[in-house]
Amino acid sequence: MSAASSVTRKHLFHLPEGVIYLDGNSLGPLPNAALVRMQEAMRHEWGDMLIGGWNKAGWMAQPARIGDRIGKLIGAPEGSVVLGDTLSVKVYQALAAALAMRPDRKVVLSDSGNFPTDLYMAEGLIATLGQGHRLEVVDPEDIAARIGPDVAALMLTEVDYRTGRRHDMAALTRAAQDAGAVAIWDLAHSAGALPIDLTAAGAEFAVGCTYKYLNGGPGAPAFIYVRPDLADTVMPALQGWLGHDAPFAFEPAYRPAQGIERMRVGTPPVLQMAALDAALDLWDGVAMEDVRAASIELSERFIAGVEAACPDLALASPRDPAMRGSQVSFRFEHGYEAMQALIAHGVIGDFRAPDIMRFGLTPLFLDTADIDAAVSVLTRVIGEDMWRDPAYAKRSKVT
Amino acid sequence: MSAASSVTRKHLFHLPEGVIYLDGNSLGPLPNAALVRMQEAMRHEWGDMLIGGWNKAGWMAQPARIGDRIGKLIGAPEGSVVLGDTLSVKVYQALAAALAMRPDRKVVLSDSGNFPTDLYMAEGLIATLGQGHRLEVVDPEDIAARIGPDVAALMLTEVDYRTGRRHDMAALTRAAQDAGAVAIWDLAHSAGALPIDLTAAGAEFAVGCTYKYLNGGPGAPAFIYVRPDLADTVMPALQGWLGHDAPFAFEPAYRPAQGIERMRVGTPPVLQMAALDAALDLWDGVAMEDVRAASIELSERFIAGVEAACPDLALASPRDPAMRGSQVSFRFEHGYEAMQALIAHGVIGDFRAPDIMRFGLTPLFLDTADIDAAVSVLTRVIGEDMWRDPAYAKRSKVT
């Protein structure tokens, strides 16, 4: 039995007929259970319990309870992860807390492979602080050399959203801490994609989203991790009432809750959380090591197939699977048009400027037969050349 | 025909048998259409369109499109309201933008009737700014006298969450602006509760939530309004990629989008928005003036009934309906226990410390018969006295 066939649970997803979905790294597909769970949450919780749902249906406890479920997938202990808001907001919270921990240092170090919103949020925070911080963005391979005594926070995304290139989280965290800096990791393309051990890495903060490999649905909430020894001392910049020690006492002044709860802000997105909760059931009984083995099997097979049949496509991801996340990207001059044509033929990946064709390899709902079929369609599309006609991409967009 | 009977559309809501729901000011009940719409959004948008839903199903445009629908209910022109995040986060955005507009002033003025999270978020922002701002909280009736040349921003909630006391938004906005301050209004207990004319009031910023009178469901997103003449110049503190002028260009530096779009932050909560969108259909063909007339009819009837039958309960809301929002509160020494008993008998209101029994009068799903029945149950509960037994409240909690 192949690694891939041991973890696939395709029948638990709603996957349209005739589609091979290689974009689960951008938006995971619909788990059938999420549809059922949402009906239940709407009809029996919101509908029947009304305001009582906050306690009776456990809505108030959702962010921490579901946080613990995600914690298990990223090597975080119970009580160290909480759900809420968007990833952008969670980046802001983590970075604000990190900079407050190193008031004498002014550099936020990141790399050009970071997702833009992380950099934008850092810029916005720095402008708001008005304390002379600066964001320094270097090439991913130059990060280690740049870490130094002026760096307050090292803020990186573990897996590059374009190329799938993976940082060595443990080594860079150690290097940052050796230089006295605080480490913040964005796990957007890691959570549910590969084994992560936050405890072993020792990072102070981590954030991530749940609508990619965790299949929580469009707009599913983000999560934040704070290392347990810091959770009672970090002072939140976003002091929301649900991060208050006694939210229903309606006290006039803010007192942070104990532990990770202080990183909550406002009212949690209860309905989105219900869908996410059902989606997380898919991970019960699945070892992340097996998912990783399957992901590597699928991606190696995909790379070999594409390289054999489409010499115009150049691998943009690291060749060593240990250095990749769970996606594979190829550079191709006509990548945008080719991706449109591919999608029109039922193989869904996506495109990132200027020339990246991106494919997510997600073993929970893809098997080797899907990969072979995708390679075959890609080979045909690239060979056909019809997409080189400028009218084509436009036409195929409506499909 | 009474004012109330002209706007009621009870049959469009899922309301549990035997329950009279007087807590729509905290969490609106489930509109039947939201259940249907959510299934459609999950199955046909997320399920079938997958990543394509961002364009094909209009997810990317949702925050502004639904913002316009809310704009119609609060007197805001098209393109001036956008959805997203929680109310706490929207308060932070509005206040950060306001303080940046008045760099030479250091006072944020608010009142003790403001919802605590607004005050907490202001405290957190002030600490983050580290520029010597201070939050000054006075009694609601002292606001007008305190407005002065040191005030950077006047930040108030129009309708008090405990008592329903309503500020004169137009007059206080004018007073603030005459003194050179920026006005921020929290419309959490106003939107969908009473006619609001933001354009006439001239306020610079407004924020609000959609899970109360707008029935968007638990965790439905918040909204923010920026006065159109300012929308292209305010600089967001939370610089998220979806507030970027070209989010899919993935540029390394932030450039704010034109207009209200710059107040977006991260990925919108697509599923919550679908429920909200369906809930907003309930307002089609309903004039807010008629809803207001019905609300006043219901609340006057409720007050008269309670005062006649329960002399121990003291009206905590203004007696003049023009000075109230769409809720009525009574002070009662044993309010907590009495509210538990009331809920056990199917009349759902809520309690706010130290002694406030709070009742929302929401004409879309309540009529005069409901009010009469609620008064009769309340009269019986208060008369029975069984709730004075300390064991009672505990027992009734499980109901």
XYZ file of C-alpha atoms in Angstrom, chain A residues 59-312:
254
model
C -19.937 28.918 21.970
C -18.008 30.870 24.565
C -15.536 28.050 25.033
C -15.180 27.299 21.293
C -12.066 29.406 20.637
C -10.003 27.597 23.263
C -11.544 24.166 22.739
C -10.952 24.226 18.980
C -7.593 25.851 19.647
C -6.600 22.720 21.547
C -7.610 20.576 18.579
C -5.321 22.610 16.349
C -2.631 22.551 19.005
C -2.418 18.780 18.593
C -1.582 19.234 14.911
C 1.203 21.749 15.529
C 2.919 20.417 18.609
C 1.387 22.930 20.998
C 0.239 21.922 24.476
C -3.317 22.325 25.715
C -4.225 25.874 26.573
C -1.644 27.485 24.296
C -3.699 28.096 21.136
C -6.850 30.157 20.682
C -9.005 30.830 17.621
C -10.406 34.087 16.321
C -10.167 37.013 13.910
C -8.135 36.771 10.728
C -4.508 35.845 10.286
C -3.655 39.503 9.615
C -5.051 40.518 13.006
C -3.257 37.660 14.732
C 0.049 38.748 13.130
C -0.536 42.240 14.520
C -1.197 40.871 17.999
C 1.859 38.643 17.986
C 4.204 41.303 16.656
C 2.899 43.983 19.032
C 3.488 41.637 21.963
C 6.938 40.704 20.676
C 8.066 44.318 20.242
C 6.860 45.153 23.742
C 9.135 42.373 25.022
C 12.222 43.998 23.417
C 11.701 47.745 23.885
C 15.386 48.514 23.274
C 15.496 46.945 19.798
C 14.057 48.410 16.645
C 14.291 45.904 13.799
C 11.542 43.589 12.632
C 13.272 41.061 10.394
C 11.366 39.220 7.704
C 11.937 37.883 4.200
C 10.667 38.468 0.702
C 8.994 35.076 0.764
C 6.650 36.150 3.521
C 3.024 36.621 2.609
C 2.457 40.320 1.917
C -0.219 40.841 4.557
C 2.283 39.933 7.274
C 4.605 42.642 5.996
C 1.763 45.152 5.605
C 0.501 44.538 9.118
C 4.044 45.002 10.444
C 4.347 48.298 8.551
C 1.016 49.455 9.975
C 1.984 48.508 13.504
C 5.351 50.226 13.174
C 3.662 53.409 11.928
C 1.153 53.229 14.787
C 3.882 52.703 17.364
C 5.852 55.656 16.016
C 8.900 54.532 17.994
C 11.430 54.287 15.216
C 11.050 50.606 14.458
C 11.809 49.457 10.954
C 10.842 46.454 8.916
C 13.794 44.851 7.191
C 12.985 42.406 4.417
C 15.822 40.265 3.074
C 15.947 37.235 0.787
C 14.961 34.000 2.498
C 18.469 32.574 2.254
C 19.936 35.681 3.889
C 17.831 35.536 7.042
C 20.262 33.530 9.142
C 23.146 35.869 8.369
C 21.107 38.975 9.120
C 19.949 37.950 12.582
C 21.778 40.199 15.019
C 21.613 42.138 18.269
C 19.421 44.890 16.785
C 16.630 42.495 15.822
C 13.614 42.674 18.127
C 11.502 40.130 16.286
C 12.086 37.574 13.581
C 8.780 37.209 11.732
C 8.641 34.512 9.074
C 6.217 32.257 7.269
C 7.560 28.716 7.491
C 6.440 27.655 4.014
C 6.654 30.145 1.137
C 3.212 30.700 -0.408
C 4.617 30.837 -3.934
C 7.349 28.226 -4.090
C 6.606 25.975 -1.140
C 10.184 26.530 0.110
C 10.388 25.640 3.768
C 12.435 27.380 6.435
C 14.165 25.418 9.170
C 11.927 26.655 11.960
C 13.883 25.118 14.826
C 17.282 26.361 13.631
C 16.148 29.908 12.846
C 14.239 30.158 16.107
C 17.383 29.124 17.968
C 19.478 31.623 16.040
C 16.982 34.416 16.753
C 16.848 33.598 20.442
C 20.625 33.289 20.671
C 20.741 36.857 19.375
C 18.101 37.942 21.893
C 15.256 38.269 19.387
C 11.705 36.958 19.650
C 10.512 34.463 17.017
C 7.071 34.649 15.365
C 6.074 31.956 12.881
C 3.228 32.132 10.420
C 2.024 28.572 9.875
C -0.551 29.377 7.158
C 0.997 26.844 4.763
C 2.199 24.461 7.462
C -0.746 23.588 9.706
C -2.253 20.402 8.330
C 0.448 20.212 5.680
C 3.368 18.777 7.598
C 4.414 17.837 11.136
C 5.187 20.887 13.263
C 6.596 20.819 16.758
C 6.197 24.253 18.276
C 7.202 23.003 21.696
C 10.477 21.597 20.396
C 11.148 24.687 18.294
C 10.588 26.918 21.315
C 9.161 29.809 19.292
C 7.521 32.529 21.353
C 4.565 33.084 18.991
C 2.894 31.339 16.080
C -0.147 32.219 14.020
C -1.958 30.505 11.195
C -5.144 30.095 9.251
C -7.604 27.247 9.064
C -9.147 27.502 5.591
C -6.235 25.955 3.710
C -5.021 22.485 4.709
C -7.424 22.388 7.650
C -10.482 22.736 5.372
C -12.362 25.094 7.695
C -14.139 26.898 4.862
C -13.877 30.343 3.261
C -13.267 32.896 5.981
C -12.595 30.343 8.727
C -10.943 32.005 11.730
C -7.219 32.249 12.409
C -5.312 30.949 15.411
C -2.559 32.247 17.642
C -0.113 30.350 19.827
C 1.771 31.906 22.720
C 4.508 29.907 24.421
C 3.033 28.845 27.764
C 5.703 30.515 29.916
C 4.819 33.888 28.330
C 1.063 33.572 28.151
C 0.427 35.216 31.516
C 2.735 38.156 30.917
C 2.266 39.327 27.312
C 0.146 42.468 27.201
C -2.305 42.449 24.294
C -2.427 45.478 22.014
C -5.958 44.538 21.015
C -7.706 44.557 24.362
C -11.074 43.104 23.558
C -13.721 42.257 26.111
C -13.464 38.525 25.458
C -9.791 38.700 26.371
C -10.757 40.306 29.705
C -10.384 38.281 32.860
C -14.104 38.721 33.616
C -15.877 39.727 30.414
C -19.337 39.567 31.910
C -18.468 41.709 34.890
C -18.394 44.638 32.420
C -15.676 46.370 34.412
C -14.640 49.812 33.199
C -10.907 48.929 32.944
C -9.179 46.127 31.095
C -7.616 43.263 33.029
C -6.168 40.574 30.796
C -7.468 37.041 31.193
C -5.062 34.384 32.379
C -3.152 32.529 29.711
C -3.982 32.318 26.041
C -7.536 33.629 26.547
C -6.137 37.167 26.671
C -5.384 36.915 22.966
C -9.098 36.741 22.210
C -10.595 40.023 21.076
C -14.287 40.285 20.171
C -17.222 37.958 19.638
C -16.062 34.711 18.003
C -17.422 33.717 14.576
C -19.570 30.917 15.962
C -20.913 29.614 12.656
C -17.510 29.544 10.947
C -16.172 27.737 14.012
C -18.859 25.081 13.735
C -17.772 24.289 10.166
C -14.133 24.247 11.231
C -14.847 21.984 14.169
C -16.439 19.408 11.855
C -13.544 19.753 9.406
C -11.075 18.975 12.175
C -12.793 15.628 12.775
C -11.108 14.513 9.549
C -7.775 14.482 11.372
C -8.914 12.094 14.064
C -6.939 8.890 13.737
C -4.568 10.306 11.115
C -0.892 10.672 12.003
C 0.663 13.810 10.598
C 3.778 11.788 9.760
C 1.653 9.613 7.482
C 0.100 12.678 5.859
C 3.587 14.008 5.274
C 4.789 10.740 3.744
C 1.763 10.733 1.460
C 2.301 14.364 0.514
C 5.893 13.624 -0.455
C 4.846 10.585 -2.474
C 2.246 12.624 -4.350
C 4.494 15.596 -4.965
C 7.465 13.525 -6.119
C 5.162 11.688 -8.504
C 3.743 14.976 -9.766
C 7.169 16.547 -10.293
C 8.480 13.464 -12.115
C 5.414 13.367 -14.352
C 5.472 17.061 -15.217
C 9.219 17.197 -15.819
C 9.075 14.173 -18.088
C 6.244 15.541 -20.207
C 6.525 19.337 -20.046
C 10.132 20.461 -20.420
C 9.039 24.124 -20.678
